[in-house]
Coordinates of C-alpha atoms in Angstrom, one line a residue:
X1 CA 68.4 86.4 93.5
X2 CA 69.1 86.8 96.7
X3 CA 72.5 88.8 97.7
X4 CA 73.1 85.8 99.9
X5 CA 71.8 83.4 98.4
X6 CA 74.0 84.9 95.0
X7 CA 76.7 84.8 97.1
X8 CA 76.6 80.8 98.1
X9 CA 76.1 79.9 94.2
X10 CA 79.5 81.4 93.7
X11 CA 81.2 80.2 96.7
X12 CA 79.5 76.5 95.7
X13 CA 81.1 76.8 92.4
X14 CA 84.9 78.0 93.4
X15 CA 84.1 74.7 95.9
X16 CA 83.2 72.1 93.7
X17 CA 86.3 73.6 91.3
X18 CA 88.6 74.1 94.6
X19 CA 87.9 70.1 95.4
X20 CA 88.0 68.6 91.8
X21 CA 91.6 70.0 91.3
X22 CA 92.6 69.0 94.5
X23 CA 91.1 65.6 94.0
X24 CA 92.7 65.6 90.9
X25 CA 96.0 66.4 92.6
X26 CA 96.2 63.8 94.7
X27 CA 94.8 60.5 92.6
X28 CA 96.9 60.9 89.6
X29 CA 100.3 62.5 91.3
X30 CA 103.3 59.7 92.7
X31 CA 104.2 60.9 96.0
X32 CA 107.2 63.0 94.9
X33 CA 104.7 65.1 93.0
X34 CA 102.5 65.7 96.0
X35 CA 105.6 66.8 97.8
X36 CA 107.0 69.3 95.9
X37 CA 103.5 71.4 95.8
X38 CA 103.3 70.9 99.6
X39 CA 100.4 68.9 100.3
X40 CA 102.3 65.0 101.2
X41 CA 104.4 64.8 104.1
X42 CA 106.7 61.7 103.3
X43 CA 108.1 59.9 105.6
X44 CA 107.2 60.4 108.1
X45 CA 107.5 58.5 112.0
X46 CA 105.1 58.0 114.6
X47 CA 107.2 59.7 118.0
X48 CA 104.0 59.5 120.2
X49 CA 100.3 58.8 120.8
X50 CA 97.6 60.1 123.9
X51 CA 94.0 60.6 124.2
X52 CA 92.7 63.7 123.1
X53 CA 89.8 66.1 123.3
X54 CA 86.4 63.7 123.3
X55 CA 86.6 60.7 121.9
X56 CA 89.9 61.8 119.8
X57 CA 93.2 59.9 119.8
X58 CA 96.4 62.4 119.0
X59 CA 99.0 61.1 117.3
X60 CA 102.4 63.4 116.8
X61 CA 104.4 62.6 113.2
X62 CA 107.9 64.0 112.7
X63 CA 109.7 64.2 109.4
X64 CA 112.4 62.2 108.9
X65 CA 113.3 64.5 105.3
X66 CA 113.2 67.6 103.7
X67 CA 113.1 69.5 106.7
X68 CA 111.9 72.8 106.5
X69 CA 110.2 72.8 103.6
X70 CA 107.2 74.8 102.4
X71 CA 103.7 73.4 102.7
X72 CA 100.3 73.6 102.7
X73 CA 99.1 72.1 105.8
X74 CA 97.8 74.4 108.0
X75 CA 95.6 74.0 111.7
X76 CA 92.6 72.8 111.8
X77 CA 92.4 70.4 108.1
X78 CA 91.9 67.3 107.2
X79 CA 94.6 64.5 106.3
X80 CA 95.0 61.3 106.2
X81 CA 97.7 59.0 107.0
X82 CA 98.7 56.5 105.2
X83 CA 101.2 53.5 104.8
X84 CA 103.3 53.2 101.9
X85 CA 103.0 49.4 101.3
X86 CA 98.5 49.7 100.5
X87 CA 98.5 53.5 100.1
X88 CA 94.9 52.6 99.5
X89 CA 94.2 50.7 101.6
X90 CA 96.4 51.6 104.8
X91 CA 94.7 55.0 105.3
X92 CA 93.4 56.3 108.3
X93 CA 91.9 60.1 108.2
X94 CA 92.0 62.3 111.0
X95 CA 92.3 66.9 111.5
X96 CA 95.4 68.4 112.7
X97 CA 95.4 70.4 116.0
X98 CA 99.5 70.9 115.9
X99 CA 102.0 72.1 112.6
X100 CA 105.1 73.0 113.1
X101 CA 107.9 73.5 110.7
X102 CA 108.5 69.2 110.6
X103 CA 106.0 67.9 113.0
X104 CA 101.9 67.5 112.9
X105 CA 99.8 66.6 115.5
X106 CA 96.4 64.7 114.5
X107 CA 93.3 64.0 115.7
X108 CA 92.0 60.5 114.6
X109 CA 88.2 59.3 115.6
X110 CA 89.4 55.8 116.7
X111 CA 90.4 54.2 119.8
X112 CA 94.2 53.2 119.0
X113 CA 96.7 53.8 116.1
X114 CA 96.3 51.0 113.8
X115 CA 99.4 48.3 113.4
X116 CA 100.8 49.4 110.4
X117 CA 101.5 53.0 111.4
X118 CA 104.0 51.2 113.7
X119 CA 105.6 49.4 110.4
X120 CA 107.8 50.4 107.5
X121 CA 107.1 53.9 106.0
X122 CA 104.4 56.3 106.3
X123 CA 102.7 59.0 105.2
X124 CA 100.8 62.3 105.6
X125 CA 98.1 63.2 102.7
X126 CA 96.8 67.4 102.4
X127 CA 92.6 66.5 102.2
X128 CA 89.9 69.6 101.1
X129 CA 89.1 71.3 103.1
X130 CA 85.3 71.1 103.1
X131 CA 85.3 72.8 106.7
X132 CA 86.4 76.3 105.6
X133 CA 83.6 76.6 102.5
X134 CA 81.4 74.9 105.2
X135 CA 82.1 77.9 107.1
X136 CA 81.6 80.2 104.8
X137 CA 77.8 78.5 103.9
X138 CA 76.9 78.1 107.0
X139 CA 78.1 82.0 108.2
X140 CA 76.1 83.4 104.7
X141 CA 72.9 81.5 105.9
X142 CA 73.1 83.1 109.0
X143 CA 73.7 87.2 108.0
X144 CA 70.5 85.6 105.8
X145 CA 68.0 84.6 108.4
X146 CA 69.6 88.1 110.6
X147 CA 68.8 90.6 107.5
X148 CA 65.2 90.9 108.6
X149 CA 65.3 91.0 112.4
X150 CA 64.9 94.4 113.7
X151 CA 67.8 94.3 116.2
X152 CA 70.4 91.7 115.4
X153 CA 70.0 92.6 111.0
X154 CA 70.6 95.8 111.6
X155 CA 74.8 95.9 110.6
X156 CA 74.0 93.6 107.9
X157 CA 71.5 95.7 106.4
X158 CA 74.0 99.0 107.0
X159 CA 77.0 96.8 105.0
X160 CA 74.0 95.9 102.4
X161 CA 73.3 99.7 101.8
X162 CA 69.9 98.9 102.9
X163 CA 70.2 100.8 105.7
X164 CA 72.0 104.7 106.1
X165 CA 75.0 104.7 107.8
X166 CA 74.8 108.4 109.0
X167 CA 78.2 110.4 109.2
X168 CA 80.4 110.0 111.6
X169 CA 79.9 112.6 114.6
X170 CA 83.4 112.5 115.9
X171 CA 84.8 112.8 111.8
X172 CA 86.4 116.2 112.2
X173 CA 88.4 115.3 115.4
X174 CA 91.5 114.0 114.8
X175 CA 93.3 111.8 117.4
X176 CA 96.3 112.8 119.0
X177 CA 98.9 109.8 119.3
X178 CA 101.9 112.4 118.7
X179 CA 103.2 108.9 116.5
X180 CA 101.4 109.2 113.8
X181 CA 100.6 111.3 110.7
X182 CA 97.5 113.3 109.7
X183 CA 95.7 110.5 107.8
X184 CA 96.1 108.3 110.5
X185 CA 95.1 110.0 113.3
X186 CA 92.1 110.5 111.6
X187 CA 91.2 107.6 110.8
X188 CA 91.9 106.0 114.2
X189 CA 89.5 109.3 114.9
X190 CA 87.1 107.6 112.6
X191 CA 87.5 104.2 114.7
X192 CA 86.6 105.4 117.6
X193 CA 83.7 107.9 116.4
X194 CA 79.7 105.9 116.3
X195 CA 80.0 105.1 113.3
X196 CA 78.8 101.1 113.0
X197 CA 81.2 100.6 109.5
X198 CA 85.0 102.4 109.6
X199 CA 86.8 101.5 106.0
X200 CA 90.6 102.1 106.2
X201 CA 92.5 102.5 102.4
X202 CA 96.3 102.4 102.9
X203 CA 98.2 102.1 100.4
X204 CA 101.7 100.9 99.9
X205 CA 104.3 102.0 102.6
X206 CA 101.5 104.0 104.4
X207 CA 102.1 102.4 107.9
X208 CA 98.6 100.7 107.7
X209 CA 99.3 97.2 110.2
X210 CA 100.6 100.6 112.1
X211 CA 97.4 102.7 112.2
X212 CA 95.4 99.7 112.9
X213 CA 97.3 98.5 115.8
X214 CA 96.6 101.3 117.9
X215 CA 93.5 102.1 116.2
X216 CA 92.6 98.1 118.0
X217 CA 94.4 99.9 121.1
X218 CA 92.6 102.8 121.0
X219 CA 89.0 101.2 120.9
X220 CA 89.7 98.3 123.8
X221 CA 91.0 101.7 126.1
X222 CA 87.8 103.1 124.9
X223 CA 85.2 100.7 125.7
X224 CA 87.4 98.1 128.3
X225 CA 86.1 95.2 125.3
X226 CA 87.5 92.5 123.9
X227 CA 87.6 93.1 120.3
X228 CA 88.4 89.9 116.7
X229 CA 91.1 90.7 114.6
X230 CA 91.1 88.8 111.6
X231 CA 93.1 88.7 108.7
X232 CA 92.9 86.3 105.3
X233 CA 96.2 84.9 105.7
X234 CA 97.4 83.5 108.5
X235 CA 101.3 85.0 108.3
X236 CA 99.1 88.5 108.3
X237 CA 97.8 87.1 111.9
X238 CA 100.6 86.0 112.9
X239 CA 102.3 89.7 112.1
X240 CA 98.8 91.7 113.7
X241 CA 99.7 89.1 117.3
X242 CA 103.2 89.8 117.8
X243 CA 102.7 94.1 117.2
X244 CA 99.5 94.6 119.6
X245 CA 101.7 92.6 122.0
X246 CA 104.2 94.5 121.4
X247 CA 102.3 97.7 122.8
X248 CA 100.9 96.0 125.5
X249 CA 97.6 94.5 124.9
X250 CA 96.7 90.8 126.0
X251 CA 96.4 88.7 123.1
X252 CA 95.7 85.6 122.4
X253 CA 96.2 84.0 118.7
X254 CA 94.1 81.3 117.7
X255 CA 95.3 78.6 115.9
X256 CA 99.1 77.6 115.3
X257 CA 101.3 80.4 114.2
X258 CA 103.3 79.8 111.0
X259 CA 106.2 81.4 111.7
X260 CA 108.7 80.4 114.3
X261 CA 109.3 83.1 117.0
X262 CA 109.0 81.8 120.1
X263 CA 107.5 83.9 121.5
X264 CA 104.2 84.4 119.3
X265 CA 103.9 80.5 119.8
X266 CA 104.0 81.4 123.5
X267 CA 100.6 84.0 122.9
X268 CA 98.8 81.2 121.1
X269 CA 95.8 79.6 123.0
X270 CA 97.9 75.7 122.9
X271 CA 100.0 77.5 124.6
X272 CA 98.6 79.7 127.3
X273 CA 96.8 76.9 128.8
X274 CA 99.9 75.0 128.6
X275 CA 100.5 77.2 131.5
X276 CA 97.6 77.5 132.3
X277 CA 97.5 77.3 137.0
X278 CA 95.1 74.1 136.5
X279 CA 97.5 72.9 134.5
X280 CA 99.3 70.5 137.1
X281 CA 95.7 69.2 138.0
X282 CA 95.1 69.1 133.9
X283 CA 98.7 66.6 133.6
X284 CA 97.5 64.4 136.5
X285 CA 94.4 63.8 135.3
X286 CA 95.8 62.8 131.8
X287 CA 98.6 60.5 133.1
X288 CA 95.6 58.5 135.0
X289 CA 93.5 58.0 131.2
X290 CA 97.6 57.3 129.5
X291 CA 97.3 54.8 132.3
X292 CA 94.0 52.8 131.2
X293 CA 95.2 53.4 127.8
X294 CA 98.4 51.5 128.0
X295 CA 96.6 48.3 130.2
X296 CA 93.9 48.4 127.3
X297 CA 96.5 48.6 124.9
X298 CA 98.5 45.8 126.0
X299 CA 95.7 43.2 125.2
X300 CA 96.2 41.1 122.5
X301 CA 94.3 40.6 119.6
X302 CA 93.3 36.5 120.5
X303 CA 91.7 36.8 124.1
X304 CA 88.2 35.8 126.0
X305 CA 85.7 37.6 127.0
X306 CA 86.6 38.3 130.5
X307 CA 89.5 40.0 128.6
X308 CA 87.6 41.9 126.7
X309 CA 85.0 43.0 129.2
X310 CA 88.0 44.2 131.1
X311 CA 89.4 46.2 128.0
X312 CA 86.3 47.5 127.0
X313 CA 86.5 48.5 131.6
X314 CA 89.8 50.1 130.8
X315 CA 88.7 51.7 127.9
X316 CA 85.5 53.2 129.8
X317 CA 87.4 54.8 132.6
X318 CA 90.0 56.3 129.8
X319 CA 86.8 58.0 128.1
X320 CA 85.7 59.1 131.7
X321 CA 89.0 61.0 132.7
X322 CA 88.5 62.1 128.9
X323 CA 85.4 63.8 130.0
X324 CA 86.7 65.6 133.1
X325 CA 90.4 66.8 131.4
X326 CA 87.8 68.7 128.7
X327 CA 85.9 69.7 131.5
X328 CA 89.4 71.4 132.5
X329 CA 90.9 72.3 129.3
X330 CA 87.0 74.1 128.6
X331 CA 87.3 76.3 131.8
X332 CA 91.0 77.2 131.5
X333 CA 90.4 78.4 127.6
X334 CA 87.6 80.0 128.6
X335 CA 89.4 81.8 131.6
X336 CA 92.6 83.5 129.2
X337 CA 89.8 84.0 126.4
X338 CA 87.9 85.8 129.5
X339 CA 90.9 88.0 130.3
X340 CA 92.2 89.0 126.6
X341 CA 91.8 92.3 124.8
X342 CA 91.7 90.7 122.0
X343 CA 91.5 87.8 120.1
X344 CA 93.5 87.1 116.5
X345 CA 92.7 84.4 114.0
X346 CA 92.0 83.8 110.7
X347 CA 88.9 84.3 108.7
X348 CA 88.0 80.7 109.2
X349 CA 90.0 80.3 112.3
X350 CA 87.0 83.5 114.2
X351 CA 84.7 80.0 114.7
X352 CA 87.3 77.4 115.9
X353 CA 85.3 75.5 118.7
X354 CA 86.8 77.9 121.3
X355 CA 85.4 81.2 120.4
X356 CA 82.9 80.1 118.3
X357 CA 79.6 81.4 120.7
X358 CA 81.7 84.6 121.7
X359 CA 81.3 88.2 120.8
X360 CA 83.3 91.5 120.0
X361 CA 83.1 95.3 120.7
X362 CA 84.6 95.3 117.0
X363 CA 85.8 93.0 114.9
X364 CA 88.7 93.8 112.6
X365 CA 89.5 92.7 109.4
X366 CA 93.2 93.0 107.9
X367 CA 93.5 92.5 104.7
X368 CA 89.9 93.1 103.4
X369 CA 90.6 93.8 100.4
X370 CA 92.3 90.0 99.5
X371 CA 89.7 88.6 101.0
X372 CA 86.5 86.4 99.7
X373 CA 83.6 87.8 101.1
X374 CA 82.1 84.6 102.6
X375 CA 85.0 84.4 104.6
X376 CA 84.5 87.7 106.0
X377 CA 80.9 87.1 107.5
X378 CA 82.1 84.6 109.9
X379 CA 83.8 87.6 111.2
X380 CA 81.4 90.3 110.9
X381 CA 78.4 88.6 112.3
X382 CA 80.5 88.6 116.0
X383 CA 80.2 91.9 116.3
X384 CA 78.3 95.2 116.2
X385 CA 81.0 97.4 114.2
X386 CA 83.2 96.5 112.1
X387 CA 86.7 97.7 110.5
X388 CA 87.6 97.0 107.3
X389 CA 92.0 97.8 105.7
X390 CA 92.6 97.1 102.7
X391 CA 93.8 98.1 99.4
X392 CA 91.7 97.3 97.0
X393 CA 94.5 98.6 94.1
X394 CA 96.8 95.5 95.3
X395 CA 96.7 92.0 95.3
X396 CA 93.5 90.8 95.0
X397 CA 92.1 87.3 96.9
X398 CA 93.1 84.1 95.0
X399 CA 89.7 82.6 93.1
X400 CA 90.8 79.5 91.0
X401 CA 87.7 78.5 89.8
X402 CA 87.1 82.0 87.3
X403 CA 89.5 84.3 85.2
X404 CA 87.2 87.3 84.9
X405 CA 89.1 89.4 87.6
X406 CA 86.4 91.8 88.2
X407 CA 83.1 90.2 89.0
X408 CA 82.1 87.1 91.0
X409 CA 84.4 86.8 94.2
X410 CA 86.8 88.8 93.4
X411 CA 85.0 91.8 93.8
X412 CA 85.4 91.9 97.8
X413 CA 82.8 93.7 100.6
X414 CA 86.4 96.0 101.0
X415 CA 85.3 97.2 97.5
X416 CA 81.8 97.8 97.5
X417 CA 82.0 99.0 100.9
X418 CA 84.1 101.6 99.9
X419 CA 81.3 102.4 96.6
X420 CA 78.3 102.4 99.3
X421 CA 80.0 104.9 102.2
X422 CA 83.0 106.9 100.9
X423 CA 82.5 109.2 103.7
X424 CA 84.0 106.0 105.9
X425 CA 86.7 105.5 104.1
X426 CA 90.1 106.9 106.1
X427 CA 92.7 106.9 103.0
X428 CA 96.3 107.1 104.7
X429 CA 98.2 109.9 102.3
X430 CA 102.0 109.9 103.4
X431 CA 103.9 107.2 102.5
X432 CA 107.1 105.9 104.3
X433 CA 108.8 104.0 101.8
X434 CA 109.5 105.2 98.8
X435 CA 111.9 107.4 95.9
X436 CA 109.3 110.0 94.9
X437 CA 109.8 109.2 91.1
X438 CA 109.7 105.3 92.2
X439 CA 106.2 106.2 93.9
X440 CA 105.0 109.4 91.3
X441 CA 103.2 106.7 89.1
X442 CA 102.0 104.7 91.3
X443 CA 99.8 107.8 93.1
X444 CA 98.6 109.3 89.6
X445 CA 97.6 106.0 88.4
X446 CA 96.1 104.0 91.0
X447 CA 95.5 106.1 94.0
X448 CA 95.0 110.5 92.4
X449 CA 97.8 111.4 92.9
X450 CA 97.0 111.7 96.5
X451 CA 100.2 110.2 98.3
X452 CA 103.2 111.8 99.3
X453 CA 105.9 110.6 100.4
X454 CA 107.7 111.1 103.7
X455 CA 110.4 114.0 103.5
X456 CA 112.2 110.7 105.6
X457 CA 112.0 109.1 102.5
X458 CA 111.4 111.2 99.8
X459 CA 114.8 111.7 97.9
X460 CA 116.3 108.1 99.5
X461 CA 118.4 106.6 97.0
X462 CA 122.0 104.3 96.6
X463 CA 124.6 106.0 96.4
X464 CA 126.3 107.9 93.0
X465 CA 123.0 106.7 91.6
X466 CA 120.7 109.3 90.0
X467 CA 117.9 108.0 88.3
X468 CA 115.6 105.7 90.8
X469 CA 113.8 104.5 88.1
X470 CA 114.8 102.8 85.0
X471 CA 112.4 101.7 81.9
X472 CA 114.7 99.3 80.2
X473 CA 113.2 98.1 76.5
X474 CA 114.1 94.6 74.9
X475 CA 111.4 95.3 72.0
X476 CA 113.7 94.3 68.7
X477 CA 116.7 92.9 70.2
X478 CA 115.0 89.0 69.2
X479 CA 114.0 88.0 73.3
X480 CA 111.1 85.8 72.7
X481 CA 109.1 84.3 75.0
X482 CA 108.9 80.5 75.5
X483 CA 105.4 78.8 76.3
X484 CA 105.0 74.8 78.0
X485 CA 102.3 73.9 79.0
X486 CA 101.2 77.4 80.2
X487 CA 104.0 78.6 81.5
X488 CA 105.2 81.0 80.2
X489 CA 109.2 82.3 80.6
X490 CA 111.2 84.2 78.2
X491 CA 115.4 83.1 78.1
X492 CA 116.8 86.4 76.5
X493 CA 115.4 88.5 79.3
X494 CA 116.4 86.5 82.6
X495 CA 120.2 86.7 80.7
X496 CA 120.0 90.2 80.7
X497 CA 118.7 90.9 84.2
X498 CA 121.8 88.1 85.1
X499 CA 123.8 90.2 83.5
X500 CA 122.7 93.9 84.4
X501 CA 122.5 92.7 87.8
X502 CA 126.0 91.1 88.0
X503 CA 126.7 94.9 86.7
X504 CA 124.9 96.6 89.8
X505 CA 126.3 94.3 92.2
X506 CA 129.9 95.0 91.1
X507 CA 129.1 98.7 91.5
X508 CA 127.4 98.8 94.7
X509 CA 130.1 96.6 96.2
X510 CA 132.7 99.5 95.3
X511 CA 130.4 101.8 98.0
X512 CA 129.1 99.7 100.4
X513 CA 130.3 97.2 102.8
X514 CA 128.8 93.3 103.9
X515 CA 126.9 94.6 106.2
X516 CA 125.3 97.9 104.5
X517 CA 124.7 95.8 101.1
X518 CA 121.9 96.7 99.9
X519 CA 118.9 94.7 99.5
X520 CA 118.0 93.7 96.2
X521 CA 115.0 91.8 95.1
X522 CA 114.5 89.9 91.3
X523 CA 110.6 90.2 90.6
X524 CA 108.4 88.3 87.4
X525 CA 104.9 87.8 86.6
X526 CA 105.8 84.3 85.9
X527 CA 106.5 81.4 88.0
X528 CA 108.8 79.8 85.0
X529 CA 110.8 83.1 84.9
X530 CA 112.1 83.0 88.4
X531 CA 112.5 79.3 88.2
X532 CA 115.4 80.3 85.4
X533 CA 116.6 83.5 87.4
X534 CA 116.9 82.3 90.1
X535 CA 119.4 79.1 88.3
X536 CA 120.9 81.7 86.1
X537 CA 121.5 83.8 89.1
X538 CA 122.6 81.4 91.7
X539 CA 124.6 79.0 89.7
X540 CA 127.0 82.4 89.4
X541 CA 130.3 82.5 91.4
X542 CA 130.9 86.1 90.7
X543 CA 128.0 87.1 91.8
X544 CA 128.3 84.9 95.6
X545 CA 129.0 87.7 97.1
X546 CA 125.8 89.3 96.9
X547 CA 123.5 86.3 97.0
X548 CA 123.2 86.9 101.0
X549 CA 121.4 90.0 100.0
X550 CA 118.8 89.2 96.6
X551 CA 115.9 87.9 96.6
X552 CA 113.9 86.3 94.1
X553 CA 110.3 85.1 93.8
X554 CA 106.7 86.0 92.4
X555 CA 104.6 89.0 92.3
X556 CA 102.1 87.0 95.3
X557 CA 105.5 86.4 97.6
X558 CA 107.0 89.9 98.1
X559 CA 103.2 90.6 99.1
X560 CA 104.0 93.2 102.3
X561 CA 107.8 93.1 101.4
X562 CA 109.8 96.2 100.8
X563 CA 113.8 96.0 99.3
X564 CA 115.9 98.3 98.4
X565 CA 116.4 97.7 94.6
X566 CA 113.7 95.9 92.7
X567 CA 114.4 94.1 89.7
X568 CA 110.9 93.3 87.1
X569 CA 110.6 90.8 84.5
X570 CA 107.6 91.2 82.7
X571 CA 108.8 88.4 80.4
X572 CA 106.5 88.8 77.3
X573 CA 107.1 89.6 74.2
X574 CA 105.2 88.3 71.3
X575 CA 103.4 89.4 67.8
X576 CA 100.1 88.9 68.9
X577 CA 101.0 91.4 72.1
X578 CA 99.0 89.4 74.9
X579 CA 100.4 90.2 77.7
X580 CA 98.6 87.8 80.1
X581 CA 98.7 88.3 84.5
X582 CA 100.2 92.0 83.5
X583 CA 97.0 92.9 82.3
X584 CA 96.0 93.1 86.2
X585 CA 98.0 95.9 86.7
X586 CA 97.1 95.6 90.7
X587 CA 100.2 92.9 90.7
X588 CA 101.8 95.4 89.0
X589 CA 101.2 98.1 91.9
X590 CA 102.0 95.8 94.1
X591 CA 105.7 95.0 92.4
X592 CA 106.6 98.3 91.1
X593 CA 105.7 99.9 94.9
X594 CA 108.2 97.3 97.1
X595 CA 111.6 98.9 95.8
X596 CA 112.6 101.6 98.4
X597 CA 115.5 102.9 96.6
X598 CA 115.8 102.3 93.3
X599 CA 112.6 100.2 90.9
X600 CA 114.2 98.6 87.2
X601 CA 112.4 97.2 84.8
X602 CA 112.7 95.6 81.6
X603 CA 109.9 94.5 79.2
X604 CA 108.6 94.5 75.6
X605 CA 107.6 98.1 74.8
X606 CA 105.8 96.6 71.9
X607 CA 104.0 93.9 73.6
X608 CA 103.1 95.3 76.1
X609 CA 102.5 99.3 75.0
X610 CA 99.1 99.3 73.6
X611 CA 98.0 98.9 77.3
X612 CA 97.1 101.7 79.1
X613 CA 98.6 101.4 82.4
X614 CA 102.0 100.0 80.9
X615 CA 101.9 103.5 77.9
X616 CA 101.4 106.0 80.5
X617 CA 104.2 104.4 82.4
X618 CA 106.3 104.7 79.8
X619 CA 105.2 108.0 79.0
X620 CA 106.5 108.6 83.2
X621 CA 110.1 107.3 82.4
X622 CA 110.8 109.1 79.6
X623 CA 109.6 112.3 81.0
X624 CA 112.3 111.8 83.3
X625 CA 114.8 110.3 81.0
X626 CA 115.6 107.0 82.0
X627 CA 114.1 105.6 79.4
X628 CA 116.9 102.7 77.9
X629 CA 117.3 99.9 75.6
X630 CA 119.1 96.4 76.0
X631 CA 120.9 97.6 72.5
X632 CA 123.6 100.1 75.3
X633 CA 124.4 96.7 77.2
X634 CA 125.4 94.9 73.9
X635 CA 122.6 92.9 74.4
X636 CA 120.2 92.0 71.3
X637 CA 120.3 90.5 67.3
X638 CA 124.0 90.5 65.7

């Protein structure tokens, strides 16, 4: 099968599965459950309407309760506005044109809002996002078409390993940024060289984002040509956008930022258009168009031929003005985009209508080891030079249709290119986060013992603590996991974590003040276990003085974060020695490497000990004399 046909087949399987799961959620779940899943806002109130681009009417709705609640709504996604009185019949469909914490603007292809929007309670459902899949399928088709083209297909053939990429001519030359270490400067030198493909491998705490930002800046200074910087997650794009702005680059963020920083909002394309010199003229045109619409909307449902013609004429005039508004907005957008050094977006956002046809000096993809390959091709086709940054030893991409974590869409383009072009890989080998003892085991198992701790952090530890890594064994203590509809938890282990955490916090209180109290992360691989831990810890009055320093969540939610102390509740305890999620050592690597000064892992050695990764970890902990058992804290049978 053709390479791109194979990817398209895998993507279609994912699309069909994803769609069926989303439709089941919408059709079979009560509104309260959908709200909890982050796919429904209810109730909302319409606070504003205006004519939008093309023939769209922009409706702005505002939440009236559950303010600040997490949700899955994102810029560009399809939604349905519905009435509580008749949610199946009273529905109108649109696309999110702006999304804030509690406010949403929806573009509807209608002349005016339905009457029911102004009556009773209304809500918004998030629909299945066909657009993201459509963009990915289109990119794969385009890549297949261009592959055989003598010039346009060259990079595609190089990415697939069908055409050789020669060694980088400047490989032995270091960049000379004095704020960076040798491996970071070497990586930038490679990116500035002649190779069309560069791979930046950044293990935990090695300054991947810092290196990436300096590389983008250096490449722009070298070429004076626009660069595209993308990532699979909005959070990563927001971080990159702010960091680029901090080093003085002119950057435009495509789409709505999800972070609440006012300055970051100002870097978005919409905000920059709003402050453009032509905005005064635009507002005048919008005012005229809205005046025509207001007059048209004043006509009642029952009117004669003359009134109907007058209403039609008013809508026609409003549309003519809207065409002028669209032209002016396009001019303003292009003016801003043409002057930008860097365009930032999500992978799918790189095909936003405002930038769809742009070409760049280079495409940088951050978090490439978490990105679905079909999504990467959207951005890869826009430049003749590519830089992929990430770490395939941390979290994999999210694939819903398969649990086979070493095949199909789980195998990223980042991993494929590392295998094809080992000489194009720049490993960042100095980490600035962890005490050496915390770093040692992940480095030996996953990074070929190539990581070294910066002198600044090599011996960082808690005051009066000489054990940066501890494993506490629950084997034989009678702790048992429970499973309810696939959700796994371990009550006794959670109680022990709670007890140990309180003891740790009380001891730390003797050495640290409120302002300097160490940050603590409590991690479990299972969501139900995190809920149990939250209930125990947050409802304990004794721990409240320290609760501001404690965060409890799943492994995936801790990606990109760091804490002074990390607790990991492995949760699994069973006679069958089944460990489920724990088999994915990439996730455990993320959990372990969040710790700066102390790592405390709690689990059942009998259940996990048959797996080579955990057996090796237990052996390592024993070698540094930090193997403990829950019996030492008086917990266990009897």
